[in-house]
Short mmCIF file of C-alpha atoms in Angstrom, two decimals:
data_model
loop_
_atom_site.label_atom_id
_atom_site.label_comp_id
_atom_site.label_asym_id
_atom_site.label_seq_id
_atom_site.Cartn_x
_atom_site.Cartn_y
_atom_site.Cartn_z
CA MET Z 1 -3.47 -44.00 -15.33
CA HIS Z 2 -0.66 -41.49 -15.14
CA LYS Z 3 -1.75 -40.06 -11.76
CA ALA Z 4 -3.19 -41.81 -8.71
CA ARG Z 5 -6.15 -39.74 -7.53
CA LYS Z 6 -8.97 -39.78 -5.01
CA PHE Z 7 -12.29 -37.84 -5.03
CA SER Z 8 -12.22 -37.75 -8.83
CA LEU Z 9 -15.02 -38.16 -11.36
CA GLY Z 10 -15.34 -40.19 -14.49
CA CYS Z 11 -17.60 -40.32 -17.52
CA PHE Z 12 -17.84 -41.82 -20.98
CA LEU Z 13 -17.52 -39.24 -23.72
CA ARG Z 14 -17.10 -39.78 -27.47
CA GLY Z 15 -15.96 -43.36 -27.11
CA LYS Z 16 -13.40 -42.79 -24.35
CA PHE Z 17 -13.50 -42.91 -20.56
CA TYR Z 18 -12.47 -39.62 -18.91
CA VAL Z 19 -11.26 -39.15 -15.34
CA PHE Z 20 -10.59 -35.70 -13.90
CA GLY Z 21 -10.55 -33.67 -10.74
CA GLY Z 22 -9.61 -35.23 -7.47
CA ARG Z 23 -6.64 -34.94 -5.19
CA ASP Z 24 -3.25 -36.55 -4.77
CA ASP Z 25 -1.98 -38.32 -1.63
CA ASN Z 26 -1.14 -34.91 -0.09
CA ASP Z 27 -4.69 -33.61 -0.75
CA LYS Z 28 -3.49 -31.22 -3.47
CA HIS Z 29 -6.21 -30.63 -6.09
CA PHE Z 30 -5.48 -31.89 -9.60
CA THR Z 31 -6.14 -29.67 -12.59
CA CYS Z 32 -5.24 -32.39 -15.10
CA GLY Z 33 -7.49 -35.06 -16.51
CA GLU Z 34 -6.95 -38.32 -18.34
CA SER Z 35 -8.76 -40.24 -21.04
CA TYR Z 36 -8.69 -43.98 -21.65
CA ASP Z 37 -8.94 -45.35 -25.17
CA GLU Z 38 -10.03 -48.99 -25.13
CA THR Z 39 -8.94 -49.60 -28.73
CA THR Z 40 -5.29 -48.74 -27.92
CA ASP Z 41 -5.51 -49.79 -24.24
CA SER Z 42 -3.79 -46.56 -23.24
CA TRP Z 43 -4.29 -43.50 -21.05
CA GLU Z 44 -3.67 -39.97 -22.34
CA LEU Z 45 -2.87 -37.17 -19.88
CA ILE Z 46 -4.86 -33.96 -20.43
CA PRO Z 47 -2.87 -31.13 -18.80
CA ASP Z 48 -4.80 -28.22 -17.25
CA MET Z 49 -8.25 -29.68 -17.95
CA LEU Z 50 -9.55 -27.89 -14.83
CA LYS Z 51 -7.09 -24.98 -14.75
CA ASP Z 52 -9.81 -22.30 -14.65
CA MET Z 53 -11.92 -23.98 -11.98
CA THR Z 54 -12.02 -22.21 -8.63
CA VAL Z 55 -11.44 -24.23 -5.46
CA ILE Z 56 -12.34 -22.22 -2.36
CA ALA Z 57 -12.37 -24.84 0.38
CA HIS Z 58 -10.65 -28.08 1.22
CA SER Z 59 -14.07 -29.63 1.83
CA GLN Z 60 -15.41 -28.65 -1.61
CA SER Z 61 -17.22 -31.33 -3.61
CA PRO Z 62 -15.66 -32.92 -6.68
CA PRO Z 63 -16.72 -31.30 -9.96
CA LEU Z 64 -20.38 -31.83 -10.77
CA ILE Z 65 -20.61 -33.20 -14.31
CA ALA Z 66 -23.18 -34.51 -16.77
CA VAL Z 67 -22.96 -35.74 -20.36
CA VAL Z 68 -25.77 -34.82 -22.76
CA ASP Z 69 -25.67 -35.55 -26.50
CA ASP Z 70 -21.96 -36.42 -26.25
CA ASN Z 71 -21.09 -33.04 -24.71
CA LEU Z 72 -19.60 -32.71 -21.23
CA TYR Z 73 -21.21 -30.13 -18.93
CA MET Z 74 -20.03 -29.02 -15.51
CA LEU Z 75 -21.64 -27.00 -12.76
CA GLN Z 76 -18.93 -24.68 -11.41
CA THR Z 77 -20.38 -24.56 -7.91
CA THR Z 78 -18.27 -21.70 -6.53
CA LEU Z 79 -19.70 -19.36 -9.19
CA ASN Z 80 -23.10 -21.04 -9.84
CA GLU Z 81 -22.06 -21.30 -13.49
CA LEU Z 82 -22.95 -23.90 -16.10
CA ARG Z 83 -20.03 -24.72 -18.43
CA VAL Z 84 -19.48 -26.96 -21.45
CA TYR Z 85 -16.17 -28.58 -22.34
CA ASP Z 86 -14.63 -28.13 -25.78
CA ILE Z 87 -12.73 -31.38 -26.25
CA ASN Z 88 -10.69 -29.93 -29.16
CA THR Z 89 -9.36 -26.83 -27.35
CA ASN Z 90 -9.38 -28.15 -23.74
CA ILE Z 91 -11.42 -25.11 -22.66
CA TRP Z 92 -14.56 -24.85 -20.51
CA LYS Z 93 -16.98 -22.26 -21.92
CA LYS Z 94 -19.57 -20.58 -19.70
CA VAL Z 95 -23.07 -21.22 -21.04
CA GLY Z 96 -25.24 -19.94 -18.21
CA VAL Z 97 -25.89 -19.35 -14.55
CA VAL Z 98 -27.93 -21.84 -12.53
CA PRO Z 99 -30.87 -20.51 -10.49
CA VAL Z 100 -29.96 -22.51 -7.37
CA SER Z 101 -27.49 -21.92 -4.55
CA ALA Z 102 -24.74 -24.27 -5.76
CA ASN Z 103 -22.13 -22.51 -3.63
CA ALA Z 104 -24.06 -22.71 -0.34
CA ALA Z 105 -22.50 -25.98 0.88
CA PHE Z 106 -19.33 -26.07 -1.26
CA GLY Z 107 -21.19 -27.97 -3.99
CA TRP Z 108 -22.50 -30.78 -1.79
CA GLY Z 109 -26.14 -29.66 -1.65
CA ILE Z 110 -26.83 -29.88 -5.38
CA VAL Z 111 -27.95 -32.60 -7.77
CA PHE Z 112 -26.56 -32.12 -11.30
CA LYS Z 113 -27.36 -34.99 -13.65
CA SER Z 114 -28.20 -35.80 -17.22
CA MET Z 115 -31.61 -37.26 -17.90
CA GLY Z 116 -31.89 -38.36 -21.51
CA ASN Z 117 -31.26 -35.25 -23.58
CA ARG Z 118 -31.74 -32.83 -20.66
CA LEU Z 119 -29.71 -31.43 -17.79
CA LEU Z 120 -31.33 -31.66 -14.38
CA VAL Z 121 -30.43 -29.36 -11.45
CA ILE Z 122 -31.99 -29.85 -8.01
CA GLY Z 123 -31.12 -27.54 -5.15
CA THR Z 124 -32.32 -24.70 -2.99
CA SER Z 125 -33.53 -21.45 -4.47
CA HIS Z 126 -31.75 -18.13 -4.13
CA SER Z 127 -34.84 -16.65 -2.47
CA TRP Z 128 -35.11 -15.95 1.25
CA HIS Z 129 -37.37 -18.98 1.95
CA ARG Z 130 -34.78 -21.38 0.41
CA LYS Z 131 -37.24 -23.94 -0.98
CA THR Z 132 -36.14 -27.01 -2.94
CA VAL Z 133 -36.44 -26.41 -6.67
CA VAL Z 134 -35.96 -28.58 -9.75
CA HIS Z 135 -34.74 -27.02 -13.00
CA SER Z 136 -34.01 -28.59 -16.36
CA CYS Z 137 -32.99 -27.62 -19.87
CA ARG Z 138 -32.16 -29.16 -23.22
CA PRO Z 139 -28.61 -27.83 -23.50
CA SER Z 140 -26.67 -26.93 -26.60
CA PRO Z 141 -22.94 -26.14 -26.56
CA ASP Z 142 -23.57 -23.45 -29.21
CA VAL Z 143 -26.03 -21.43 -27.10
CA GLU Z 144 -24.30 -18.72 -25.06
CA GLU Z 145 -26.91 -18.58 -22.28
CA GLN Z 146 -28.83 -21.76 -21.41
CA HIS Z 147 -32.27 -21.20 -19.94
CA LEU Z 148 -33.08 -23.59 -17.10
CA GLU Z 149 -36.81 -23.83 -16.51
CA GLU Z 150 -38.31 -24.66 -13.15
CA THR Z 151 -40.08 -28.01 -13.32
CA LYS Z 152 -43.17 -27.60 -11.17
CA HIS Z 153 -44.53 -31.18 -11.28
CA TRP Z 154 -41.48 -32.87 -9.72
CA CYS Z 155 -40.75 -32.96 -6.01
CA VAL Z 156 -43.88 -30.97 -5.24
CA GLY Z 157 -43.99 -30.47 -1.48
CA ALA Z 158 -40.75 -32.40 -0.97
CA GLU Z 159 -38.17 -31.05 1.42
CA LEU Z 160 -34.65 -32.18 0.69
CA PRO Z 161 -31.77 -31.89 3.14
CA GLN Z 162 -29.25 -29.10 2.61
CA PHE Z 163 -26.50 -31.70 2.21
CA ILE Z 164 -27.18 -34.25 -0.54
CA TYR Z 165 -24.79 -37.18 -0.31
CA ASN Z 166 -25.59 -39.01 -3.52
CA CYS Z 167 -28.29 -39.00 -6.11
CA CYS Z 168 -29.31 -41.33 -8.89
CA VAL Z 169 -31.84 -40.24 -11.51
CA MET Z 170 -33.88 -42.87 -13.32
CA PHE Z 171 -36.77 -42.50 -15.69
CA SER Z 172 -38.83 -44.72 -17.93
#
């Protein structure tokens, strides 16, 4: 890699491995990303991959990402926005607002995962009683406003902690 980084994220996308986000040894946030091409055994630097992402606190979570149908989605926690990455223009396009409080704990209290061909968002509602809610959608990068539907049959009666450390989603 071109840059040593900690607290970064990685994913496979369109045949390459992408790494982005994170901090350097002085805890400065990176806005660049990198992609690894196994066929050429080389890393490519992607300048300003996260240039428009807002960082409001030193303790903010790494970017929350998910890949669905070979498209990279991110939950911009400071704004509660769902975004999709255009790999050709290096631009994140807003495609919706999530109906959970992603900004409540600097992004740490949210689950944002792909599950087959769907995006899954688990967090606390915006309402005054702050119950745990599960939302999902079948995203499309061409739709300007994704509609996340509350999934009533999952986590019924479950109370999740405000701070979610790690989450793995499996289904059969």
